[in-house]
Amino acid sequence: MKRGFIEKVNDKNDNGKSTHYIPHHAVKKDSTTTPIRIVYDCSCKKSPDHASLNDCLMSTPPDLNDLTKILMGFRTKKYAISTDIEKAFLHIGLDEKDRDFTRFFWLSDTDNPSSTLTTYRFKSILFGATSSPFILNATLLKHLDACNTNVSAMMKNDLYVDNILSSLENEDDAAKYFVQARSLMSDAGFNLRSWSSNCSKLTDLAKQHDVCEKETFVKILGLKWDTVKDTITFQKVDLFDIELPNITKHDNNDDSSTERLTRVLPKREASVRARENIKKWTTQK
C-alpha cells in the first residue's frame, strides 16, 4: 500500500456497484528478492455456473522474443549481463473504473487471525490476470520504441517478460549499458534490479547502486549460471523416474483413471526404451 499498488476500499457504500473479490494465498519461492509471493487466483469461480475474472478478460498472447535466440545471444559476446524489472506488473496502472473487479480481503491486524477483514483493491495490473502478460509486454515495447536509442533497441531484442539478458564485448560498454539502461527504464517508472555479470566493472557499479544480485548462481530463464566460473548448467532430470498412477479395481472403469494411464504410459514406454538403448550403447563401447 505504501508503494501505491493497492488502496483501501470503503465497501459499505457500494450501492449495487459491480464488484469482484479475488481469493489469495502465500507461496514460498526459492528467490532472494521475493521469498514469499502472494498469489491471487483470478481463475477462481464462485460456483461452476459463474465466470471467473479471467473468463471475463481477453487472453491475448504477448509478443515475446524467441527464447533460444535470447539464450544464444546471452553468451555470444565476452561479457554476459542479466537483470530483471522489479515488480514489473505492479508498476503499470489500472484504470480506476476497473479497480473494483480486483478487490480482496486482508486482516486488519495480521498478528491476529480473528481480527476483522479490510477490503482493498489493486491500482495496478496484477500477476495472475490472464491479460496482464500482454499489457506488460505491450507497455515495455512501446516505451523502448519511443526511446529510439541503441540501448533501447538492444533491450527490446533481449527482453523476455520481465527479464533482460544481454552481452557485450568490452567492460566500458557494459558499464555504459548499466547506466543508460537503468536511466531509460527509470523514466517509465521501472527499476532494473538483480544485476549479474562476469564483468567486474558492471558488478562494482551495481553494488554501488545496491542493485547487484547477491547470489553467484543465478537463474537464467530456466538455466543456472555460475557468474564466478562463467558456466551454464541444466537442472538434472531423471528420465527413468516416472511413476505410474495407483489404479485400483474400483478405478478400472473410471474415465479419469484411463485418461491418466493414457497420458503416463507412453512416457514409461519411452523411459524403458531409453534405458535399453543406453545399456546397448554402453555394452558396444
PDB file of C-alpha atoms in Angstrom:
ATOM      1  CA  MET A   1       0.000   0.000   0.000  1.00  0.00           C
ATOM      2  CA  LYS A   2       2.894   2.332   0.772  1.00  0.00           C
ATOM      3  CA  ARG A   3       4.180   1.833  -2.762  1.00  0.00           C
ATOM      4  CA  GLY A   4       0.848   2.716  -4.330  1.00  0.00           C
ATOM      5  CA  PHE A   5      -0.003  -0.705  -5.755  1.00  0.00           C
ATOM      6  CA  ILE A   6      -3.236  -1.115  -3.767  1.00  0.00           C
ATOM      7  CA  GLU A   7      -5.733   1.087  -1.943  1.00  0.00           C
ATOM      8  CA  LYS A   8      -8.254   0.629   0.852  1.00  0.00           C
ATOM      9  CA  VAL A   9     -11.928   0.441  -0.117  1.00  0.00           C
ATOM     10  CA  ASN A  10     -14.977   1.591   1.803  1.00  0.00           C
ATOM     11  CA  ASP A  11     -17.317  -1.197   0.737  1.00  0.00           C
ATOM     12  CA  LYS A  12     -20.206  -0.039   2.926  1.00  0.00           C
ATOM     13  CA  ASN A  13     -21.436   2.345   0.248  1.00  0.00           C
ATOM     14  CA  ASP A  14     -21.312   0.120  -2.822  1.00  0.00           C
ATOM     15  CA  ASN A  15     -24.997   0.686  -3.650  1.00  0.00           C
ATOM     16  CA  GLY A  16     -25.288  -2.085  -6.216  1.00  0.00           C
ATOM     17  CA  LYS A  17     -21.887  -1.396  -7.766  1.00  0.00           C
ATOM     18  CA  SER A  18     -20.404  -4.269  -9.794  1.00  0.00           C
ATOM     19  CA  THR A  19     -17.509  -5.787  -7.861  1.00  0.00           C
ATOM     20  CA  HIS A  20     -15.379  -8.908  -7.745  1.00  0.00           C
ATOM     21  CA  TYR A  21     -13.304 -10.323  -4.878  1.00  0.00           C
ATOM     22  CA  ILE A  22     -10.154 -12.338  -5.592  1.00  0.00           C
ATOM     23  CA  PRO A  23      -9.011 -15.122  -3.222  1.00  0.00           C
ATOM     24  CA  HIS A  24      -5.307 -15.331  -2.468  1.00  0.00           C
ATOM     25  CA  HIS A  25      -2.711 -17.455  -0.700  1.00  0.00           C
ATOM     26  CA  ALA A  26       1.006 -17.369   0.054  1.00  0.00           C
ATOM     27  CA  VAL A  27       3.581 -19.394  -1.881  1.00  0.00           C
ATOM     28  CA  LYS A  28       7.179 -19.924  -0.799  1.00  0.00           C
ATOM     29  CA  LYS A  29       9.764 -19.401  -3.536  1.00  0.00           C
ATOM     30  CA  ASP A  30      13.444 -20.118  -3.948  1.00  0.00           C
ATOM     31  CA  SER A  31      14.176 -16.450  -4.509  1.00  0.00           C
ATOM     32  CA  THR A  32      16.401 -13.854  -2.884  1.00  0.00           C
ATOM     33  CA  THR A  33      14.124 -10.969  -3.884  1.00  0.00           C
ATOM     34  CA  THR A  34      10.683 -12.478  -3.185  1.00  0.00           C
ATOM     35  CA  PRO A  35      10.930 -15.495  -0.840  1.00  0.00           C
ATOM     36  CA  ILE A  36       7.170 -15.398  -0.233  1.00  0.00           C
ATOM     37  CA  ARG A  37       4.787 -14.391  -3.009  1.00  0.00           C
ATOM     38  CA  ILE A  38       1.093 -13.685  -2.535  1.00  0.00           C
ATOM     39  CA  VAL A  39      -0.744 -15.424  -5.375  1.00  0.00           C
ATOM     40  CA  TYR A  40      -4.106 -14.027  -6.450  1.00  0.00           C
ATOM     41  CA  ASP A  41      -6.343 -16.663  -8.003  1.00  0.00           C
ATOM     42  CA  CYS A  42      -8.059 -14.824 -10.846  1.00  0.00           C
ATOM     43  CA  SER A  43      -9.341 -18.141 -12.215  1.00  0.00           C
ATOM     44  CA  CYS A  44     -11.357 -18.926  -9.095  1.00  0.00           C
ATOM     45  CA  LYS A  45     -15.125 -19.225  -9.624  1.00  0.00           C
ATOM     46  CA  LYS A  46     -17.887 -18.603  -7.113  1.00  0.00           C
ATOM     47  CA  SER A  47     -19.516 -21.763  -8.469  1.00  0.00           C
ATOM     48  CA  PRO A  48     -19.263 -23.868 -11.646  1.00  0.00           C
ATOM     49  CA  ASP A  49     -22.042 -21.757 -13.144  1.00  0.00           C
ATOM     50  CA  HIS A  50     -20.262 -18.455 -12.526  1.00  0.00           C
ATOM     51  CA  ALA A  51     -17.454 -16.941 -14.582  1.00  0.00           C
ATOM     52  CA  SER A  52     -14.068 -16.203 -13.056  1.00  0.00           C
ATOM     53  CA  LEU A  53     -12.299 -12.890 -13.537  1.00  0.00           C
ATOM     54  CA  ASN A  54     -10.007 -14.480 -16.126  1.00  0.00           C
ATOM     55  CA  ASP A  55     -13.036 -15.766 -18.028  1.00  0.00           C
ATOM     56  CA  CYS A  56     -14.086 -12.148 -18.498  1.00  0.00           C
ATOM     57  CA  LEU A  57     -10.693 -10.870 -19.656  1.00  0.00           C
ATOM     58  CA  MET A  58      -9.266 -11.024 -23.154  1.00  0.00           C
ATOM     59  CA  SER A  59      -6.477 -13.572 -23.330  1.00  0.00           C
ATOM     60  CA  THR A  60      -4.016 -12.323 -25.943  1.00  0.00           C
ATOM     61  CA  PRO A  61      -0.543 -13.924 -26.050  1.00  0.00           C
ATOM     62  CA  PRO A  62       2.275 -11.401 -25.564  1.00  0.00           C
ATOM     63  CA  ASP A  63       4.657 -10.810 -28.464  1.00  0.00           C
ATOM     64  CA  LEU A  64       7.689 -12.389 -26.792  1.00  0.00           C
ATOM     65  CA  ASN A  65      11.162 -12.769 -28.242  1.00  0.00           C
ATOM     66  CA  ASP A  66      12.403 -16.228 -29.174  1.00  0.00           C
ATOM     67  CA  LEU A  67      13.746 -17.882 -26.035  1.00  0.00           C
ATOM     68  CA  THR A  68      16.508 -19.825 -27.790  1.00  0.00           C
ATOM     69  CA  LYS A  69      17.709 -16.716 -29.603  1.00  0.00           C
ATOM     70  CA  ILE A  70      17.940 -14.789 -26.331  1.00  0.00           C
ATOM     71  CA  LEU A  71      19.882 -17.565 -24.592  1.00  0.00           C
ATOM     72  CA  MET A  72      22.292 -17.881 -27.522  1.00  0.00           C
ATOM     73  CA  GLY A  73      22.820 -14.132 -27.694  1.00  0.00           C
ATOM     74  CA  PHE A  74      23.393 -14.023 -23.946  1.00  0.00           C
ATOM     75  CA  ARG A  75      26.731 -15.838 -24.358  1.00  0.00           C
ATOM     76  CA  THR A  76      27.676 -14.708 -27.850  1.00  0.00           C
ATOM     77  CA  LYS A  77      29.954 -11.927 -26.630  1.00  0.00           C
ATOM     78  CA  LYS A  78      32.587 -11.816 -23.897  1.00  0.00           C
ATOM     79  CA  TYR A  79      30.608 -10.174 -21.104  1.00  0.00           C
ATOM     80  CA  ALA A  80      27.175 -11.522 -20.201  1.00  0.00           C
ATOM     81  CA  ILE A  81      24.620  -9.336 -18.427  1.00  0.00           C
ATOM     82  CA  SER A  82      21.432 -10.316 -16.635  1.00  0.00           C
ATOM     83  CA  THR A  83      18.860  -8.097 -14.942  1.00  0.00           C
ATOM     84  CA  ASP A  84      15.131  -8.044 -14.294  1.00  0.00           C
ATOM     85  CA  ILE A  85      12.419  -5.460 -13.764  1.00  0.00           C
ATOM     86  CA  GLU A  86      11.343  -5.157 -10.146  1.00  0.00           C
ATOM     87  CA  LYS A  87       7.614  -5.916  -9.692  1.00  0.00           C
ATOM     88  CA  ALA A  88       7.059  -5.197 -13.366  1.00  0.00           C
ATOM     89  CA  PHE A  89       3.309  -5.855 -13.462  1.00  0.00           C
ATOM     90  CA  LEU A  90       2.587  -3.701 -10.428  1.00  0.00           C
ATOM     91  CA  HIS A  91       4.202  -0.646 -12.000  1.00  0.00           C
ATOM     92  CA  ILE A  92       1.542  -0.460 -14.711  1.00  0.00           C
ATOM     93  CA  GLY A  93      -1.542   1.454 -13.615  1.00  0.00           C
ATOM     94  CA  LEU A  94      -5.065   0.045 -13.747  1.00  0.00           C
ATOM     95  CA  ASP A  95      -7.918   2.278 -14.907  1.00  0.00           C
ATOM     96  CA  GLU A  96      -9.975   3.384 -11.917  1.00  0.00           C
ATOM     97  CA  LYS A  97     -13.242   2.083 -13.371  1.00  0.00           C
ATOM     98  CA  ASP A  98     -11.755  -1.442 -13.458  1.00  0.00           C
ATOM     99  CA  ARG A  99     -10.285  -1.495  -9.963  1.00  0.00           C
ATOM    100  CA  ASP A 100     -13.381  -2.781  -8.153  1.00  0.00           C
ATOM    101  CA  PHE A 101     -13.017  -6.077 -10.002  1.00  0.00           C
ATOM    102  CA  THR A 102      -9.679  -6.651  -8.277  1.00  0.00           C
ATOM    103  CA  ARG A 103     -10.840  -6.397  -4.678  1.00  0.00           C
ATOM    104  CA  PHE A 104      -9.515  -8.684  -1.976  1.00  0.00           C
ATOM    105  CA  PHE A 105      -9.732  -9.105   1.787  1.00  0.00           C
ATOM    106  CA  TRP A 106      -6.879  -8.699   4.257  1.00  0.00           C
ATOM    107  CA  LEU A 107      -6.715  -8.946   8.029  1.00  0.00           C
ATOM    108  CA  SER A 108      -6.921  -5.591   9.774  1.00  0.00           C
ATOM    109  CA  ASP A 109      -4.353  -6.985  12.219  1.00  0.00           C
ATOM    110  CA  THR A 110      -2.035  -9.530  10.601  1.00  0.00           C
ATOM    111  CA  ASP A 111      -0.882 -10.721  14.021  1.00  0.00           C
ATOM    112  CA  ASN A 112      -4.446 -11.602  14.984  1.00  0.00           C
ATOM    113  CA  PRO A 113      -6.209 -14.190  12.760  1.00  0.00           C
ATOM    114  CA  SER A 114      -9.523 -13.290  14.427  1.00  0.00           C
ATOM    115  CA  SER A 115      -9.326  -9.611  13.522  1.00  0.00           C
ATOM    116  CA  THR A 116     -11.855  -8.072  11.149  1.00  0.00           C
ATOM    117  CA  LEU A 117     -11.310  -8.130   7.401  1.00  0.00           C
ATOM    118  CA  THR A 118     -10.395  -4.994   5.499  1.00  0.00           C
ATOM    119  CA  THR A 119     -11.173  -4.577   1.800  1.00  0.00           C
ATOM    120  CA  TYR A 120      -8.502  -3.468  -0.651  1.00  0.00           C
ATOM    121  CA  ARG A 121      -8.315  -3.226  -4.422  1.00  0.00           C
ATOM    122  CA  PHE A 122      -5.479  -3.025  -6.911  1.00  0.00           C
ATOM    123  CA  LYS A 123      -4.419   0.232  -8.511  1.00  0.00           C
ATOM    124  CA  SER A 124      -2.198  -1.650 -10.942  1.00  0.00           C
ATOM    125  CA  ILE A 125      -2.446  -4.738 -13.118  1.00  0.00           C
ATOM    126  CA  LEU A 126      -1.768  -7.900 -11.175  1.00  0.00           C
ATOM    127  CA  PHE A 127       0.194 -11.043 -11.812  1.00  0.00           C
ATOM    128  CA  GLY A 128      -2.331 -13.823 -12.332  1.00  0.00           C
ATOM    129  CA  ALA A 129      -4.778 -11.946 -14.534  1.00  0.00           C
ATOM    130  CA  THR A 130      -4.800 -13.518 -17.992  1.00  0.00           C
ATOM    131  CA  SER A 131      -4.473 -10.164 -19.763  1.00  0.00           C
ATOM    132  CA  SER A 132      -1.526  -8.914 -17.680  1.00  0.00           C
ATOM    133  CA  PRO A 133       1.357 -10.515 -19.662  1.00  0.00           C
ATOM    134  CA  PHE A 134       0.167  -8.888 -22.887  1.00  0.00           C
ATOM    135  CA  ILE A 135      -0.313  -5.495 -21.206  1.00  0.00           C
ATOM    136  CA  LEU A 136       3.161  -5.635 -19.659  1.00  0.00           C
ATOM    137  CA  ASN A 137       4.822  -6.651 -22.905  1.00  0.00           C
ATOM    138  CA  ALA A 138       2.976  -4.023 -24.955  1.00  0.00           C
ATOM    139  CA  THR A 139       3.847  -1.304 -22.425  1.00  0.00           C
ATOM    140  CA  LEU A 140       7.545  -2.179 -22.391  1.00  0.00           C
ATOM    141  CA  LEU A 141       7.806  -2.409 -26.172  1.00  0.00           C
ATOM    142  CA  LYS A 142       6.049   0.925 -26.641  1.00  0.00           C
ATOM    143  CA  HIS A 143       8.411   2.609 -24.184  1.00  0.00           C
ATOM    144  CA  LEU A 144      11.530   1.083 -25.739  1.00  0.00           C
ATOM    145  CA  ASP A 145      10.378   2.033 -29.240  1.00  0.00           C
ATOM    146  CA  ALA A 146       9.714   5.603 -28.107  1.00  0.00           C
ATOM    147  CA  CYS A 147      13.228   5.928 -26.648  1.00  0.00           C
ATOM    148  CA  ASN A 148      14.780   5.100 -30.025  1.00  0.00           C
ATOM    149  CA  THR A 149      18.374   4.627 -28.840  1.00  0.00           C
ATOM    150  CA  ASN A 150      20.944   1.896 -29.388  1.00  0.00           C
ATOM    151  CA  VAL A 151      20.485   0.712 -25.813  1.00  0.00           C
ATOM    152  CA  SER A 152      16.679   0.620 -26.070  1.00  0.00           C
ATOM    153  CA  ALA A 153      16.924  -1.351 -29.329  1.00  0.00           C
ATOM    154  CA  MET A 154      19.286  -3.798 -27.650  1.00  0.00           C
ATOM    155  CA  MET A 155      16.990  -4.159 -24.649  1.00  0.00           C
ATOM    156  CA  LYS A 156      13.997  -4.730 -26.902  1.00  0.00           C
ATOM    157  CA  ASN A 157      15.779  -7.657 -28.565  1.00  0.00           C
ATOM    158  CA  ASP A 158      16.996  -9.061 -25.231  1.00  0.00           C
ATOM    159  CA  LEU A 159      13.714  -8.779 -23.316  1.00  0.00           C
ATOM    160  CA  TYR A 160      11.730 -11.812 -22.172  1.00  0.00           C
ATOM    161  CA  VAL A 161       8.704 -10.944 -19.989  1.00  0.00           C
ATOM    162  CA  ASP A 162      10.483  -9.003 -17.200  1.00  0.00           C
ATOM    163  CA  ASN A 163      13.992 -10.403 -17.747  1.00  0.00           C
ATOM    164  CA  ILE A 164      16.735  -8.842 -19.865  1.00  0.00           C
ATOM    165  CA  LEU A 165      19.733 -10.918 -20.991  1.00  0.00           C
ATOM    166  CA  SER A 166      22.429  -9.119 -22.958  1.00  0.00           C
ATOM    167  CA  SER A 167      26.096  -9.460 -23.865  1.00  0.00           C
ATOM    168  CA  LEU A 168      28.824  -7.002 -24.854  1.00  0.00           C
ATOM    169  CA  GLU A 169      32.450  -7.217 -25.936  1.00  0.00           C
ATOM    170  CA  ASN A 170      34.203  -4.860 -23.512  1.00  0.00           C
ATOM    171  CA  GLU A 171      33.874  -3.665 -19.938  1.00  0.00           C
ATOM    172  CA  ASP A 172      33.445   0.019 -20.739  1.00  0.00           C
ATOM    173  CA  ASP A 173      30.456  -0.715 -22.954  1.00  0.00           C
ATOM    174  CA  ALA A 174      28.988  -2.944 -20.244  1.00  0.00           C
ATOM    175  CA  ALA A 175      29.325  -0.169 -17.660  1.00  0.00           C
ATOM    176  CA  LYS A 176      27.699   2.357 -20.014  1.00  0.00           C
ATOM    177  CA  TYR A 177      24.909  -0.108 -20.712  1.00  0.00           C
ATOM    178  CA  PHE A 178      24.210  -0.410 -16.983  1.00  0.00           C
ATOM    179  CA  VAL A 179      23.893   3.358 -16.533  1.00  0.00           C
ATOM    180  CA  GLN A 180      21.860   4.004 -19.677  1.00  0.00           C
ATOM    181  CA  ALA A 181      19.529   1.026 -19.254  1.00  0.00           C
ATOM    182  CA  ARG A 182      18.675   1.965 -15.669  1.00  0.00           C
ATOM    183  CA  SER A 183      18.054   5.584 -16.627  1.00  0.00           C
ATOM    184  CA  LEU A 184      15.928   4.574 -19.598  1.00  0.00           C
ATOM    185  CA  MET A 185      13.692   2.264 -17.561  1.00  0.00           C
ATOM    186  CA  SER A 186      13.520   4.692 -14.650  1.00  0.00           C
ATOM    187  CA  ASP A 187      11.921   7.226 -16.995  1.00  0.00           C
ATOM    188  CA  ALA A 188       8.974   4.827 -17.300  1.00  0.00           C
ATOM    189  CA  GLY A 189       8.816   4.121 -13.566  1.00  0.00           C
ATOM    190  CA  PHE A 190      10.590   0.752 -13.721  1.00  0.00           C
ATOM    191  CA  ASN A 191      13.577  -0.324 -11.650  1.00  0.00           C
ATOM    192  CA  LEU A 192      16.173  -2.721 -13.065  1.00  0.00           C
ATOM    193  CA  ARG A 193      17.482  -4.847 -10.202  1.00  0.00           C
ATOM    194  CA  SER A 194      19.355  -8.122  -9.563  1.00  0.00           C
ATOM    195  CA  TRP A 195      22.175  -7.279 -11.959  1.00  0.00           C
ATOM    196  CA  SER A 196      24.564 -10.159 -12.632  1.00  0.00           C
ATOM    197  CA  SER A 197      27.581 -10.197 -14.895  1.00  0.00           C
ATOM    198  CA  ASN A 198      31.015 -11.679 -15.418  1.00  0.00           C
ATOM    199  CA  CYS A 199      32.122  -8.077 -15.960  1.00  0.00           C
ATOM    200  CA  SER A 200      33.693  -6.766 -12.740  1.00  0.00           C
ATOM    201  CA  LYS A 201      33.231  -3.140 -13.777  1.00  0.00           C
ATOM    202  CA  LEU A 202      29.483  -3.547 -14.161  1.00  0.00           C
ATOM    203  CA  THR A 203      29.249  -5.595 -10.963  1.00  0.00           C
ATOM    204  CA  ASP A 204      31.013  -2.855  -8.988  1.00  0.00           C
ATOM    205  CA  LEU A 205      28.572  -0.271 -10.336  1.00  0.00           C
ATOM    206  CA  ALA A 206      25.608  -2.459  -9.432  1.00  0.00           C
ATOM    207  CA  LYS A 207      26.931  -2.853  -5.884  1.00  0.00           C
ATOM    208  CA  GLN A 208      27.298   0.913  -5.549  1.00  0.00           C
ATOM    209  CA  HIS A 209      23.637   1.344  -6.511  1.00  0.00           C
ATOM    210  CA  ASP A 210      22.542  -1.598  -4.332  1.00  0.00           C
ATOM    211  CA  VAL A 211      21.033  -3.482  -7.279  1.00  0.00           C
ATOM    212  CA  CYS A 212      23.589  -6.280  -7.568  1.00  0.00           C
ATOM    213  CA  GLU A 213      22.452  -9.892  -7.357  1.00  0.00           C
ATOM    214  CA  LYS A 214      23.917 -11.360  -4.172  1.00  0.00           C
ATOM    215  CA  GLU A 215      23.931 -14.989  -5.325  1.00  0.00           C
ATOM    216  CA  THR A 216      26.730 -16.349  -7.522  1.00  0.00           C
ATOM    217  CA  PHE A 217      24.392 -18.970  -9.001  1.00  0.00           C
ATOM    218  CA  VAL A 218      21.773 -17.089 -10.997  1.00  0.00           C
ATOM    219  CA  LYS A 219      18.645 -18.429 -12.672  1.00  0.00           C
ATOM    220  CA  ILE A 220      18.674 -17.608 -16.381  1.00  0.00           C
ATOM    221  CA  LEU A 221      15.302 -18.434 -17.944  1.00  0.00           C
ATOM    222  CA  GLY A 222      15.259 -21.955 -16.550  1.00  0.00           C
ATOM    223  CA  LEU A 223      19.038 -22.483 -16.586  1.00  0.00           C
ATOM    224  CA  LYS A 224      21.639 -21.847 -13.879  1.00  0.00           C
ATOM    225  CA  TRP A 225      24.553 -19.519 -14.489  1.00  0.00           C
ATOM    226  CA  ASP A 226      27.636 -19.576 -12.281  1.00  0.00           C
ATOM    227  CA  THR A 227      28.867 -15.991 -12.575  1.00  0.00           C
ATOM    228  CA  VAL A 228      32.233 -16.838 -10.979  1.00  0.00           C
ATOM    229  CA  LYS A 229      33.151 -19.805 -13.193  1.00  0.00           C
ATOM    230  CA  ASP A 230      31.039 -18.378 -16.037  1.00  0.00           C
ATOM    231  CA  THR A 231      29.344 -21.690 -16.747  1.00  0.00           C
ATOM    232  CA  ILE A 232      25.738 -22.513 -17.560  1.00  0.00           C
ATOM    233  CA  THR A 233      24.175 -25.750 -16.354  1.00  0.00           C
ATOM    234  CA  PHE A 234      20.884 -27.550 -16.830  1.00  0.00           C
ATOM    235  CA  GLN A 235      18.825 -28.910 -13.998  1.00  0.00           C
ATOM    236  CA  LYS A 236      19.335 -32.656 -13.770  1.00  0.00           C
ATOM    237  CA  VAL A 237      16.242 -34.620 -14.745  1.00  0.00           C
ATOM    238  CA  ASP A 238      15.955 -38.373 -14.176  1.00  0.00           C
ATOM    239  CA  LEU A 239      14.257 -39.667 -17.305  1.00  0.00           C
ATOM    240  CA  PHE A 240      13.613 -43.015 -15.655  1.00  0.00           C
ATOM    241  CA  ASP A 241      11.914 -41.681 -12.559  1.00  0.00           C
ATOM    242  CA  ILE A 242       8.365 -41.851 -13.901  1.00  0.00           C
ATOM    243  CA  GLU A 243       5.718 -43.263 -11.615  1.00  0.00           C
ATOM    244  CA  LEU A 244       2.510 -44.848 -12.804  1.00  0.00           C
ATOM    245  CA  PRO A 245      -0.689 -43.699 -11.102  1.00  0.00           C
ATOM    246  CA  ASN A 246      -2.072 -46.030  -8.471  1.00  0.00           C
ATOM    247  CA  ILE A 247      -5.008 -47.701 -10.238  1.00  0.00           C
ATOM    248  CA  THR A 248      -7.324 -49.977  -8.245  1.00  0.00           C
ATOM    249  CA  LYS A 249     -10.070 -52.366  -9.353  1.00  0.00           C
ATOM    250  CA  HIS A 250     -12.579 -49.696  -8.455  1.00  0.00           C
ATOM    251  CA  ASP A 251     -10.875 -47.370 -10.944  1.00  0.00           C
ATOM    252  CA  ASN A 252     -10.877 -49.779 -13.883  1.00  0.00           C
ATOM    253  CA  ASN A 253     -13.953 -48.272 -15.478  1.00  0.00           C
ATOM    254  CA  ASP A 254     -13.200 -44.737 -14.385  1.00  0.00           C
ATOM    255  CA  ASP A 255     -12.640 -42.402 -17.343  1.00  0.00           C
ATOM    256  CA  SER A 256     -10.282 -40.167 -15.361  1.00  0.00           C
ATOM    257  CA  SER A 257      -8.082 -43.163 -14.476  1.00  0.00           C
ATOM    258  CA  THR A 258      -7.999 -44.268 -18.109  1.00  0.00           C
ATOM    259  CA  GLU A 259      -7.021 -40.767 -19.114  1.00  0.00           C
ATOM    260  CA  ARG A 260      -4.176 -40.761 -16.587  1.00  0.00           C
ATOM    261  CA  LEU A 261      -2.885 -44.087 -17.888  1.00  0.00           C
ATOM    262  CA  THR A 262      -3.094 -42.863 -21.480  1.00  0.00           C
ATOM    263  CA  ARG A 263      -1.021 -39.859 -20.504  1.00  0.00           C
ATOM    264  CA  VAL A 264       1.615 -41.658 -18.421  1.00  0.00           C
ATOM    265  CA  LEU A 265       2.126 -44.999 -20.204  1.00  0.00           C
ATOM    266  CA  PRO A 266       3.796 -43.532 -23.330  1.00  0.00           C
ATOM    267  CA  LYS A 267       6.283 -41.773 -21.038  1.00  0.00           C
ATOM    268  CA  ARG A 268       7.007 -45.036 -19.228  1.00  0.00           C
ATOM    269  CA  GLU A 269       7.478 -46.839 -22.547  1.00  0.00           C
ATOM    270  CA  ALA A 270       9.863 -44.135 -23.762  1.00  0.00           C
ATOM    271  CA  SER A 271      11.737 -44.372 -20.477  1.00  0.00           C
ATOM    272  CA  VAL A 272      12.166 -48.144 -20.807  1.00  0.00           C
ATOM    273  CA  ARG A 273      13.392 -47.804 -24.399  1.00  0.00           C
ATOM    274  CA  ALA A 274      15.877 -45.124 -23.387  1.00  0.00           C
ATOM    275  CA  ARG A 275      17.214 -47.344 -20.605  1.00  0.00           C
ATOM    276  CA  GLU A 276      17.630 -50.277 -23.007  1.00  0.00           C
ATOM    277  CA  ASN A 277      19.405 -48.110 -25.589  1.00  0.00           C
ATOM    278  CA  ILE A 278      21.823 -46.734 -23.009  1.00  0.00           C
ATOM    279  CA  LYS A 279      22.671 -50.277 -21.871  1.00  0.00           C
ATOM    280  CA  LYS A 280      23.176 -51.307 -25.503  1.00  0.00           C
ATOM    281  CA  TRP A 281      25.483 -48.356 -26.238  1.00  0.00           C
ATOM    282  CA  THR A 282      27.454 -48.996 -23.054  1.00  0.00           C
ATOM    283  CA  THR A 283      27.912 -52.672 -23.979  1.00  0.00           C
ATOM    284  CA  GLN A 284      29.062 -51.800 -27.503  1.00  0.00           C
ATOM    285  CA  LYS A 285      31.721 -49.455 -26.139  1.00  0.00           C
TER     286      LYS A 285
END
